[in-house]
C-alpha cells in the first residue's frame, strides 16, 4: 500500500512472480482490498497522503491480527518509533531497499 502509483506498479511487477499481489492507492483503499480477500502479509509505506502507514497498520492489526505487517519508510525505525505501538510492525524495511529484501519480507524465503 502506497500513495504513489509508480511505486505500486513497481512493487506489483517485482512481487507477482512470488505471491498473489494486490495493490491499493492509500489507506482506505487498502482496507477495502483486505475486506475482499485473505492475505498473509501487508506491505505499507509510512508516508502516505491521508492516514499514514501506522494508522493503517493499527487497523490491520485490530481487524486481521494474523496478517504479517511490513512497514516501509525512507526514515529510520528510530525516527518513527514514537509513532509505532509496541508489536505494531512485524518487519521494518528502510528505503531505498534491495529487491531481494522486499521479496524475502513478503515470501519469508531467503533469496
Backbone as JSON Lines, residues from 0, in Angstrom:
{"i":0,"aa":"X","n":[0.84,-1.16,0.0],"ca":[0.0,0.0,0.0],"c":[0.89,1.23,0.0]}
{"i":1,"aa":"X","n":[0.57,2.11,-0.89],"ca":[1.35,3.33,-1.04],"c":[0.42,4.36,-1.64]}
{"i":2,"aa":"X","n":[0.86,5.6,-1.7],"ca":[0.03,6.61,-2.36],"c":[0.67,7.07,-3.67]}
{"i":3,"aa":"X","n":[1.71,6.38,-4.12],"ca":[2.38,6.7,-5.36],"c":[2.12,5.58,-6.38]}
{"i":4,"aa":"X","n":[1.36,5.86,-7.42],"ca":[1.02,4.81,-8.4],"c":[2.25,4.15,-9.04]}
{"i":5,"aa":"X","n":[3.32,4.91,-9.25],"ca":[4.53,4.33,-9.84],"c":[5.17,3.31,-8.9]}
{"i":6,"aa":"X","n":[5.2,3.62,-7.62],"ca":[5.75,2.69,-6.63],"c":[4.9,1.43,-6.59]}
{"i":7,"aa":"X","n":[3.59,1.6,-6.61],"ca":[2.69,0.44,-6.58],"c":[2.92,-0.47,-7.79]}
{"i":8,"aa":"X","n":[3.04,0.12,-8.96],"ca":[3.28,-0.69,-10.17],"c":[4.61,-1.45,-10.05]}
{"i":9,"aa":"X","n":[5.62,-0.78,-9.54],"ca":[6.92,-1.43,-9.38],"c":[6.84,-2.6,-8.41]}
{"i":10,"aa":"X","n":[6.18,-2.39,-7.27],"ca":[6.02,-3.48,-6.3],"c":[5.28,-4.65,-6.92]}
{"i":11,"aa":"X","n":[4.23,-4.35,-7.64],"ca":[3.43,-5.41,-8.24],"c":[4.27,-6.23,-9.22]}
{"i":12,"aa":"X","n":[5.0,-5.56,-10.08],"ca":[5.85,-6.28,-11.05],"c":[6.89,-7.14,-10.34]}
{"i":13,"aa":"X","n":[7.49,-6.61,-9.29],"ca":[8.53,-7.34,-8.57],"c":[7.99,-8.57,-7.84]}
{"i":14,"aa":"X","n":[6.82,-8.43,-7.25],"ca":[6.33,-9.46,-6.35],"c":[5.37,-10.47,-6.97]}
{"i":15,"aa":"X","n":[4.76,-10.15,-8.11],"ca":[3.71,-11.01,-8.62],"c":[4.2,-12.4,-9.01]}
{"i":16,"aa":"X","n":[5.49,-12.57,-9.24],"ca":[6.0,-13.89,-9.56],"c":[6.17,-14.74,-8.29]}
{"i":17,"aa":"X","n":[6.16,-14.1,-7.13],"ca":[6.38,-14.8,-5.86],"c":[5.13,-14.91,-4.99]}
{"i":18,"aa":"X","n":[4.14,-14.07,-5.24],"ca":[2.97,-14.04,-4.36],"c":[1.77,-13.5,-5.13]}
{"i":19,"aa":"X","n":[0.59,-13.74,-4.57],"ca":[-0.64,-13.16,-5.1],"c":[-0.68,-11.72,-4.59]}
{"i":20,"aa":"X","n":[-0.51,-10.76,-5.47],"ca":[-0.32,-9.37,-5.08],"c":[-1.53,-8.53,-5.49]}
{"i":21,"aa":"X","n":[-1.99,-7.74,-4.56],"ca":[-3.0,-6.71,-4.83],"c":[-2.41,-5.4,-4.31]}
{"i":22,"aa":"X","n":[-2.65,-4.33,-5.01],"ca":[-2.15,-3.03,-4.58],"c":[-3.31,-2.1,-4.3]}
{"i":23,"aa":"X","n":[-3.04,-1.13,-3.45],"ca":[-4.07,-0.16,-3.1],"c":[-3.43,1.21,-2.99]}
{"i":24,"aa":"X","n":[-4.11,2.19,-3.51],"ca":[-3.63,3.57,-3.5],"c":[-4.19,4.27,-2.26]}
{"i":25,"aa":"X","n":[-3.48,4.16,-1.13],"ca":[-3.91,4.8,0.1],"c":[-4.53,3.84,1.1]}
{"i":26,"aa":"X","n":[-4.66,4.33,2.33],"ca":[-5.09,3.5,3.46],"c":[-6.53,3.0,3.33]}
{"i":27,"aa":"X","n":[-7.45,3.87,2.98],"ca":[-8.85,3.44,2.89],"c":[-9.04,2.4,1.79]}
{"i":28,"aa":"X","n":[-8.39,2.61,0.65],"ca":[-8.46,1.63,-0.44],"c":[-7.86,0.3,0.0]}
{"i":29,"aa":"X","n":[-6.8,0.36,0.79],"ca":[-6.17,-0.88,1.28],"c":[-7.13,-1.67,2.14]}
{"i":30,"aa":"X","n":[-7.86,-1.0,3.0],"ca":[-8.81,-1.7,3.86],"c":[-9.92,-2.36,3.03]}
{"i":31,"aa":"X","n":[-10.34,-1.72,1.96],"ca":[-11.34,-2.32,1.08],"c":[-10.81,-3.58,0.41]}
{"i":32,"aa":"X","n":[-9.54,-3.55,-0.01],"ca":[-8.92,-4.73,-0.62],"c":[-8.88,-5.86,0.41]}
{"i":33,"aa":"X","n":[-8.51,-5.55,1.64],"ca":[-8.4,-6.56,2.68],"c":[-9.76,-7.17,3.04]}
{"i":34,"aa":"X","n":[-10.82,-6.42,2.87],"ca":[-12.17,-6.95,3.13],"c":[-12.58,-8.01,2.11]}
{"i":35,"aa":"X","n":[-11.99,-7.96,0.93],"ca":[-12.4,-8.83,-0.17],"c":[-11.66,-10.15,-0.21]}
{"i":36,"aa":"X","n":[-10.47,-10.23,0.4],"ca":[-9.63,-11.42,0.24],"c":[-8.7,-11.56,1.43]}
{"i":37,"aa":"X","n":[-8.37,-12.79,1.78],"ca":[-7.41,-13.04,2.86],"c":[-5.98,-12.94,2.32]}
{"i":38,"aa":"X","n":[-5.11,-12.33,3.09],"ca":[-3.71,-12.18,2.72],"c":[-2.84,-12.63,3.89]}
{"i":39,"aa":"X","n":[-1.62,-13.04,3.55],"ca":[-0.66,-13.44,4.58],"c":[0.12,-12.24,5.11]}
{"i":40,"aa":"X","n":[0.27,-11.21,4.28],"ca":[1.08,-10.05,4.67],"c":[0.57,-8.79,3.99]}
{"i":41,"aa":"X","n":[0.86,-7.66,4.62],"ca":[0.65,-6.35,4.0],"c":[1.97,-5.61,4.05]}
{"i":42,"aa":"X","n":[2.25,-4.89,2.97],"ca":[3.43,-4.03,2.89],"c":[2.91,-2.61,2.78]}
{"i":43,"aa":"X","n":[3.26,-1.79,3.74],"ca":[2.69,-0.45,3.86],"c":[3.8,0.58,3.94]}
{"i":44,"aa":"X","n":[3.67,1.66,3.17],"ca":[4.59,2.79,3.28],"c":[4.12,3.67,4.43]}
{"i":45,"aa":"X","n":[5.04,4.16,5.24],"ca":[4.65,5.01,6.35],"c":[4.06,6.33,5.87]}
{"i":46,"aa":"X","n":[4.71,6.97,4.92],"ca":[4.28,8.29,4.46],"c":[3.32,8.16,3.29]}
{"i":47,"aa":"X","n":[2.06,8.32,3.58],"ca":[1.02,8.3,2.55],"c":[0.15,9.54,2.72]}
{"i":48,"aa":"X","n":[-0.47,9.95,1.64],"ca":[-1.45,11.02,1.72],"c":[-2.64,10.49,2.51]}
{"i":49,"aa":"X","n":[-3.2,11.31,3.37],"ca":[-4.29,10.84,4.22],"c":[-3.7,10.12,5.42]}
{"i":50,"aa":"X","n":[-4.43,9.14,5.95],"ca":[-3.91,8.41,7.11],"c":[-2.55,7.77,6.78]}
{"i":51,"aa":"X","n":[-1.62,7.86,7.74],"ca":[-0.28,7.32,7.48],"c":[-0.24,5.8,7.67]}
{"i":52,"aa":"X","n":[0.92,5.24,7.41],"ca":[1.09,3.8,7.49],"c":[0.86,3.23,8.87]}
{"i":53,"aa":"X","n":[1.22,3.96,9.91],"ca":[0.98,3.49,11.28],"c":[-0.52,3.35,11.53]}
{"i":54,"aa":"X","n":[-1.3,4.32,11.08],"ca":[-2.75,4.24,11.23],"c":[-3.29,3.0,10.53]}
{"i":55,"aa":"X","n":[-2.83,2.78,9.3],"ca":[-3.3,1.62,8.55],"c":[-2.89,0.32,9.24]}
{"i":56,"aa":"X","n":[-1.66,0.24,9.73],"ca":[-1.23,-0.98,10.4],"c":[-2.02,-1.24,11.67]}
{"i":57,"aa":"X","n":[-2.44,-0.21,12.38],"ca":[-3.31,-0.4,13.55],"c":[-4.65,-1.0,13.13]}
{"i":58,"aa":"X","n":[-5.2,-0.49,12.03],"ca":[-6.46,-1.04,11.53],"c":[-6.3,-2.52,11.15]}
{"i":59,"aa":"X","n":[-5.21,-2.81,10.46],"ca":[-4.94,-4.19,10.03],"c":[-4.77,-5.08,11.25]}
{"i":60,"aa":"X","n":[-3.97,-4.65,12.22],"ca":[-3.74,-5.44,13.43],"c":[-5.05,-5.73,14.16]}
{"i":61,"aa":"X","n":[-5.91,-4.72,14.28],"ca":[-7.15,-4.89,15.01],"c":[-8.17,-5.76,14.26]}
{"i":62,"aa":"X","n":[-8.21,-5.65,12.95],"ca":[-9.19,-6.39,12.15],"c":[-8.69,-7.75,11.67]}
{"i":63,"aa":"X","n":[-7.39,-7.83,11.4],"ca":[-6.8,-9.04,10.81],"c":[-5.5,-9.36,11.56]}
{"i":64,"aa":"X","n":[-5.6,-9.82,12.79],"ca":[-4.4,-9.97,13.62],"c":[-3.37,-10.99,13.11]}
{"i":65,"aa":"X","n":[-3.77,-11.88,12.23],"ca":[-2.83,-12.89,11.75],"c":[-2.05,-12.47,10.51]}
{"i":66,"aa":"X","n":[-2.34,-11.3,9.97],"ca":[-1.6,-10.81,8.8],"c":[-0.26,-10.22,9.26]}
{"i":67,"aa":"X","n":[0.81,-10.62,8.61],"ca":[2.12,-10.03,8.91],"c":[2.13,-8.59,8.41]}
{"i":68,"aa":"X","n":[2.63,-7.7,9.26],"ca":[2.63,-6.28,8.95],"c":[4.05,-5.8,8.68]}
{"i":69,"aa":"X","n":[4.29,-5.37,7.43],"ca":[5.6,-4.92,6.99],"c":[5.51,-3.43,6.69]}
{"i":70,"aa":"X","n":[6.37,-2.66,7.31],"ca":[6.36,-1.2,7.13],"c":[7.6,-0.77,6.36]}
{"i":71,"aa":"X","n":[7.39,0.07,5.36],"ca":[8.47,0.68,4.57],"c":[8.54,2.16,4.91]}
{"i":72,"aa":"X","n":[9.76,2.68,4.92],"ca":[9.9,4.13,5.11],"c":[11.27,4.58,4.66]}
{"i":73,"aa":"X","n":[11.33,5.82,4.22],"ca":[12.6,6.46,3.93],"c":[13.27,6.95,5.2]}
{"i":74,"aa":"X","n":[12.55,6.95,6.3],"ca":[13.1,7.3,7.61],"c":[13.53,6.04,8.33]}
{"i":75,"aa":"X","n":[14.38,6.18,9.32],"ca":[14.82,5.02,10.1],"c":[13.73,4.62,11.1]}
{"i":76,"aa":"X","n":[13.84,3.4,11.59],"ca":[12.87,2.92,12.58],"c":[12.92,3.8,13.82]}
{"i":77,"aa":"X","n":[14.11,4.2,14.24],"ca":[14.22,5.02,15.45],"c":[13.54,6.38,15.27]}
{"i":78,"aa":"X","n":[13.57,6.91,14.06],"ca":[12.89,8.19,13.8],"c":[11.37,8.05,13.87]}
{"i":79,"aa":"X","n":[10.86,6.86,13.58],"ca":[9.42,6.64,13.56],"c":[8.89,5.98,14.83]}
{"i":80,"aa":"X","n":[9.77,5.53,15.69],"ca":[9.35,4.69,16.82],"c":[8.29,5.35,17.7]}
{"i":81,"aa":"X","n":[8.3,6.66,17.83],"ca":[7.29,7.32,18.66],"c":[5.9,7.29,18.02]}
{"i":82,"aa":"X","n":[5.8,6.94,16.73],"ca":[4.51,6.79,16.07],"c":[3.99,5.35,16.13]}
{"i":83,"aa":"X","n":[4.86,4.42,16.52],"ca":[4.55,3.0,16.38],"c":[4.32,2.35,17.74]}
{"i":84,"aa":"X","n":[3.17,1.71,17.9],"ca":[2.88,0.98,19.12],"c":[3.75,-0.27,19.2]}
{"i":85,"aa":"X","n":[4.09,-0.72,20.4],"ca":[4.84,-1.98,20.51],"c":[4.07,-3.11,19.82]}
{"i":86,"aa":"X","n":[4.77,-3.89,19.04],"ca":[4.15,-5.03,18.36],"c":[3.37,-4.67,17.1]}
{"i":87,"aa":"X","n":[3.35,-3.4,16.73],"ca":[2.58,-2.99,15.56],"c":[3.21,-3.47,14.26]}
{"i":88,"aa":"X","n":[4.53,-3.44,14.21],"ca":[5.27,-3.77,12.99],"c":[5.98,-5.1,13.17]}
{"i":89,"aa":"X","n":[5.73,-6.04,12.27],"ca":[6.43,-7.32,12.31],"c":[7.79,-7.22,11.64]}
{"i":90,"aa":"X","n":[7.87,-6.39,10.63],"ca":[9.14,-6.24,9.9],"c":[9.22,-4.8,9.37]}
{"i":91,"aa":"X","n":[10.39,-4.2,9.5],"ca":[10.6,-2.84,9.03],"c":[11.66,-2.85,7.94]}
{"i":92,"aa":"X","n":[11.38,-2.17,6.83],"ca":[12.33,-2.06,5.73],"c":[12.55,-0.59,5.44]}
{"i":93,"aa":"X","n":[13.81,-0.18,5.47],"ca":[14.15,1.21,5.21],"c":[14.47,1.4,3.73]}
{"i":94,"aa":"X","n":[13.86,2.42,3.13],"ca":[14.12,2.74,1.72],"c":[15.35,3.63,1.62]}
{"i":95,"aa":"X","n":[16.11,3.54,0.58],"ca":[15.9,2.6,-0.53],"c":[16.28,1.19,-0.08]}
{"i":96,"aa":"X","n":[15.61,0.2,-0.65],"ca":[15.88,-1.17,-0.27],"c":[16.19,-2.0,-1.51]}
{"i":97,"aa":"X","n":[16.84,-3.1,-1.27],"ca":[17.16,-4.03,-2.35],"c":[15.92,-4.84,-2.68]}
{"i":98,"aa":"X","n":[15.77,-5.2,-3.93],"ca":[14.64,-6.01,-4.38],"c":[14.54,-7.29,-3.56]}
{"i":99,"aa":"X","n":[15.68,-7.91,-3.29],"ca":[15.7,-9.17,-2.55],"c":[15.12,-8.99,-1.15]}
{"i":100,"aa":"X","n":[15.38,-7.85,-0.52],"ca":[14.84,-7.58,0.82],"c":[13.32,-7.61,0.81]}
{"i":101,"aa":"X","n":[12.73,-6.97,-0.19],"ca":[11.28,-6.93,-0.28],"c":[10.71,-8.31,-0.54]}
{"i":102,"aa":"X","n":[11.31,-9.04,-1.45],"ca":[10.83,-10.39,-1.78],"c":[10.94,-11.3,-0.55]}
{"i":103,"aa":"X","n":[12.06,-11.23,0.15],"ca":[12.25,-12.04,1.36],"c":[11.23,-11.69,2.43]}
{"i":104,"aa":"X","n":[10.96,-10.39,2.6],"ca":[10.0,-9.96,3.61],"c":[8.61,-10.5,3.31]}
{"i":105,"aa":"X","n":[8.22,-10.5,2.05],"ca":[6.88,-10.93,1.67],"c":[6.76,-12.46,1.65]}
{"i":106,"aa":"X","n":[7.78,-13.13,1.14],"ca":[7.68,-14.59,0.97],"c":[8.21,-15.37,2.16]}
{"i":107,"aa":"X","n":[9.06,-14.74,2.96],"ca":[9.69,-15.45,4.06],"c":[10.81,-16.37,3.62]}
{"i":108,"aa":"X","n":[11.15,-16.31,2.34],"ca":[12.21,-17.16,1.8],"c":[13.43,-16.31,1.48]}
{"i":109,"aa":"X","n":[14.59,-16.82,1.89],"ca":[15.82,-16.1,1.61],"c":[16.16,-16.2,0.13]}
{"i":110,"aa":"X","n":[16.57,-15.08,-0.46],"ca":[16.9,-15.04,-1.88],"c":[18.39,-15.22,-2.08]}
